[in-house]
PDB file of C-alpha atoms in Angstrom:
ATOM      1  CA  LEU A   1      23.663  22.276  10.673  1.00  0.00           C
ATOM      2  CA  VAL A   2      20.871  20.940   8.451  1.00  0.00           C
ATOM      3  CA  HIS A   3      22.104  19.367   5.219  1.00  0.00           C
ATOM      4  CA  PRO A   4      19.841  19.775   2.160  1.00  0.00           C
ATOM      5  CA  VAL A   5      19.168  16.524   0.327  1.00  0.00           C
ATOM      6  CA  VAL A   6      18.313  15.428  -3.183  1.00  0.00           C
ATOM      7  CA  GLY A   7      14.534  15.388  -3.154  1.00  0.00           C
ATOM      8  CA  HIS A   8      11.863  13.937  -5.357  1.00  0.00           C
ATOM      9  CA  GLY A   9       9.231  16.423  -4.256  1.00  0.00           C
ATOM     10  CA  ASP A  10       6.291  14.019  -4.271  1.00  0.00           C
ATOM     11  CA  PHE A  11       7.827  10.623  -3.570  1.00  0.00           C
ATOM     12  CA  ALA A  12       5.240   7.843  -3.284  1.00  0.00           C
ATOM     13  CA  PRO A  13       5.060   4.119  -4.100  1.00  0.00           C
ATOM     14  CA  TRP A  14       3.536   4.799  -7.519  1.00  0.00           C
ATOM     15  CA  ASN A  15       6.716   6.677  -8.469  1.00  0.00           C
ATOM     16  CA  VAL A  16       8.827   3.543  -8.096  1.00  0.00           C
ATOM     17  CA  ILE A  17       9.027   0.893 -10.800  1.00  0.00           C
ATOM     18  CA  VAL A  18      10.866  -2.398 -10.760  1.00  0.00           C
ATOM     19  CA  ASP A  19      11.895  -3.841 -14.119  1.00  0.00           C
ATOM     20  CA  SER A  20      12.018  -7.531 -15.002  1.00  0.00           C
ATOM     21  CA  SER A  21      15.650  -7.819 -13.838  1.00  0.00           C
ATOM     22  CA  GLY A  22      14.686  -6.450 -10.401  1.00  0.00           C
ATOM     23  CA  ARG A  23      16.261  -3.023 -10.960  1.00  0.00           C
ATOM     24  CA  TRP A  24      14.433  -0.222  -9.149  1.00  0.00           C
ATOM     25  CA  GLN A  25      13.846   3.193 -10.711  1.00  0.00           C
ATOM     26  CA  VAL A  26      12.249   6.313  -9.316  1.00  0.00           C
ATOM     27  CA  ILE A  27      10.196   8.138 -11.940  1.00  0.00           C
ATOM     28  CA  ASP A  28       8.207  11.383 -12.198  1.00  0.00           C
ATOM     29  CA  TRP A  29      10.822  13.948 -11.120  1.00  0.00           C
ATOM     30  CA  GLU A  30       9.062  17.177 -12.195  1.00  0.00           C
ATOM     31  CA  ARG A  31       9.233  18.478  -8.606  1.00  0.00           C
ATOM     32  CA  GLY A  32      12.720  17.092  -7.996  1.00  0.00           C
ATOM     33  CA  THR A  33      15.639  19.219  -6.847  1.00  0.00           C
ATOM     34  CA  ASP A  34      19.161  18.814  -5.558  1.00  0.00           C
ATOM     35  CA  ARG A  35      18.430  20.991  -2.486  1.00  0.00           C
ATOM     36  CA  TRP A  36      15.324  19.636  -0.757  1.00  0.00           C
ATOM     37  CA  VAL A  37      14.160  19.731   2.841  1.00  0.00           C
ATOM     38  CA  PRO A  38      15.367  16.618   4.687  1.00  0.00           C
ATOM     39  CA  GLY A  39      12.507  14.389   5.788  1.00  0.00           C
ATOM     40  CA  TRP A  40       9.870  15.797   3.479  1.00  0.00           C
ATOM     41  CA  ASP A  41       9.998  12.892   1.011  1.00  0.00           C
ATOM     42  CA  TRP A  42       9.655  10.504   3.978  1.00  0.00           C
ATOM     43  CA  PHE A  43       6.616  12.438   5.204  1.00  0.00           C
ATOM     44  CA  HIS A  44       5.060  12.600   1.741  1.00  0.00           C
ATOM     45  CA  TYR A  45       5.545   8.875   1.117  1.00  0.00           C
ATOM     46  CA  THR A  46       4.037   7.924   4.480  1.00  0.00           C
ATOM     47  CA  ILE A  47       1.121  10.355   4.297  1.00  0.00           C
ATOM     48  CA  GLN A  48       0.201   9.729   0.670  1.00  0.00           C
ATOM     49  CA  THR A  49       0.245   5.962   1.164  1.00  0.00           C
ATOM     50  CA  GLY A  50      -1.883   6.251   4.296  1.00  0.00           C
ATOM     51  CA  LEU A  51      -4.240   8.749   2.695  1.00  0.00           C
ATOM     52  CA  LEU A  52      -4.745   7.326  -0.788  1.00  0.00           C
ATOM     53  CA  VAL A  53      -4.106   3.593  -0.326  1.00  0.00           C
ATOM     54  CA  GLU A  54      -4.945   2.813   3.290  1.00  0.00           C
ATOM     55  CA  LYS A  55      -7.670   5.513   3.518  1.00  0.00           C
ATOM     56  CA  LEU A  56      -6.614   6.506   7.048  1.00  0.00           C
ATOM     57  CA  SER A  57      -8.195   9.337   9.021  1.00  0.00           C
ATOM     58  CA  ALA A  58      -6.143  12.406   9.885  1.00  0.00           C
ATOM     59  CA  ASP A  59      -5.607  11.115  13.443  1.00  0.00           C
ATOM     60  CA  LYS A  60      -4.369   7.718  12.216  1.00  0.00           C
ATOM     61  CA  LEU A  61      -2.154   9.361   9.583  1.00  0.00           C
ATOM     62  CA  LEU A  62      -0.608  11.617  12.186  1.00  0.00           C
ATOM     63  CA  GLU A  63      -0.013   8.638  14.449  1.00  0.00           C
ATOM     64  CA  LYS A  64       1.623   6.765  11.562  1.00  0.00           C
ATOM     65  CA  VAL A  65       3.946   9.576  10.483  1.00  0.00           C
ATOM     66  CA  ILE A  66       4.994  10.383  14.056  1.00  0.00           C
ATOM     67  CA  SER A  67       5.745   6.695  14.568  1.00  0.00           C
ATOM     68  CA  ARG A  68       7.879   6.831  11.409  1.00  0.00           C
ATOM     69  CA  ILE A  69       9.773   9.837  12.818  1.00  0.00           C
ATOM     70  CA  HIS A  70      10.669   7.784  15.901  1.00  0.00           C
ATOM     71  CA  SER A  71      11.760   4.716  13.906  1.00  0.00           C
ATOM     72  CA  THR A  72      15.417   3.696  13.974  1.00  0.00           C
ATOM     73  CA  ASN A  73      15.785   4.240  10.219  1.00  0.00           C
ATOM     74  CA  PHE A  74      14.389   7.758  10.337  1.00  0.00           C
ATOM     75  CA  GLN A  75      16.417   8.652  13.419  1.00  0.00           C
ATOM     76  CA  ASN A  76      19.613   7.498  11.662  1.00  0.00           C
ATOM     77  CA  TYR A  77      18.618   9.654   8.685  1.00  0.00           C
ATOM     78  CA  ALA A  78      17.872  12.585  11.011  1.00  0.00           C
ATOM     79  CA  LEU A  79      21.355  12.360  12.518  1.00  0.00           C
ATOM     80  CA  MET A  80      23.018  12.247   9.090  1.00  0.00           C
ATOM     81  CA  THR A  81      21.045  15.219   7.772  1.00  0.00           C
ATOM     82  CA  GLY A  82      21.197  17.333  10.925  1.00  0.00           C
ATOM     83  CA  ILE A  83      17.462  17.363  11.588  1.00  0.00           C
ATOM     84  CA  ASP A  84      17.548  15.413  14.840  1.00  0.00           C
ATOM     85  CA  GLY A  85      15.513  17.333  17.381  1.00  0.00           C
ATOM     86  CA  ILE A  86      13.509  19.324  14.810  1.00  0.00           C
ATOM     87  CA  GLU A  87      11.666  16.455  13.137  1.00  0.00           C
ATOM     88  CA  GLU A  88       8.191  17.466  14.331  1.00  0.00           C
ATOM     89  CA  GLY A  89       8.754  21.080  13.259  1.00  0.00           C
ATOM     90  CA  LEU A  90       9.707  19.864   9.795  1.00  0.00           C
ATOM     91  CA  LEU A  91       6.584  17.688   9.753  1.00  0.00           C
ATOM     92  CA  ARG A  92       4.446  20.729  10.587  1.00  0.00           C
ATOM     93  CA  GLY A  93       6.144  22.659   7.773  1.00  0.00           C
ATOM     94  CA  TYR A  94       5.559  19.810   5.349  1.00  0.00           C
ATOM     95  CA  LEU A  95       1.869  19.590   6.281  1.00  0.00           C
ATOM     96  CA  LEU A  96       1.382  23.308   5.648  1.00  0.00           C
ATOM     97  CA  TYR A  97       3.253  22.943   2.337  1.00  0.00           C
ATOM     98  CA  ALA A  98       1.072  19.972   1.365  1.00  0.00           C
ATOM     99  CA  ASN A  99      -2.088  21.936   2.113  1.00  0.00           C
ATOM    100  CA  ASN A 100      -1.129  25.375   0.796  1.00  0.00           C
ATOM    101  CA  VAL A 101       1.239  24.598  -2.105  1.00  0.00           C
ATOM    102  CA  LEU A 102       0.532  21.077  -3.375  1.00  0.00           C
ATOM    103  CA  LYS A 103      -3.228  21.570  -2.910  1.00  0.00           C
ATOM    104  CA  GLN A 104      -4.119  18.025  -3.891  1.00  0.00           C
ATOM    105  CA  THR A 105      -7.791  17.386  -4.375  1.00  0.00           C
ATOM    106  CA  GLU A 106      -7.946  13.701  -3.449  1.00  0.00           C
ATOM    107  CA  GLY A 107      -8.010  13.470   0.335  1.00  0.00           C
ATOM    108  CA  LYS A 108      -8.246  17.254   0.599  1.00  0.00           C
ATOM    109  CA  ALA A 109     -10.315  17.265   3.800  1.00  0.00           C
ATOM    110  CA  THR A 110      -7.799  15.026   5.568  1.00  0.00           C
ATOM    111  CA  ILE A 111      -4.846  17.157   4.435  1.00  0.00           C
ATOM    112  CA  GLU A 112      -6.712  20.237   5.682  1.00  0.00           C
ATOM    113  CA  ASP A 113      -7.233  18.522   9.060  1.00  0.00           C
ATOM    114  CA  LEU A 114      -3.507  17.761   9.247  1.00  0.00           C
ATOM    115  CA  ALA A 115      -2.663  21.371   8.365  1.00  0.00           C
ATOM    116  CA  ARG A 116      -4.946  22.580  11.172  1.00  0.00           C
ATOM    117  CA  TRP A 117      -3.051  20.311  13.588  1.00  0.00           C
ATOM    118  CA  ALA A 118       0.240  21.806  12.318  1.00  0.00           C
ATOM    119  CA  ARG A 119      -0.988  25.380  12.804  1.00  0.00           C
ATOM    120  CA  ARG A 120      -2.197  24.618  16.364  1.00  0.00           C
ATOM    121  CA  ARG A 121       1.254  23.250  17.252  1.00  0.00           C
ATOM    122  CA  MET A 122       3.158  26.349  16.110  1.00  0.00           C
TER     123      MET A 122
END
């Protein structure tokens, strides 16, 4: 059973601020919801950082996000949310969502390449 999660919708490092006392806050919740797809904020954070900050190619981004899926932290999260065993399918769904719904312009060609990979794997 997959458990929906509270989701930011476009979680990325630039949506986190730390005040002078060291308190962390997540800002920019216009896409937030209390019933989000588990893993999608992880994918978005990893891909957006790799795309917009690290300027990675589609192949390197894919390698990075798949490595994240296999990390101990993500696997613990997958067990708690019921997505263990379907992580790559959720990644493919996220990539199609990123390309067809979010339609960001910066890094568009790379997102389109990732969406093509997702479609080939279905």
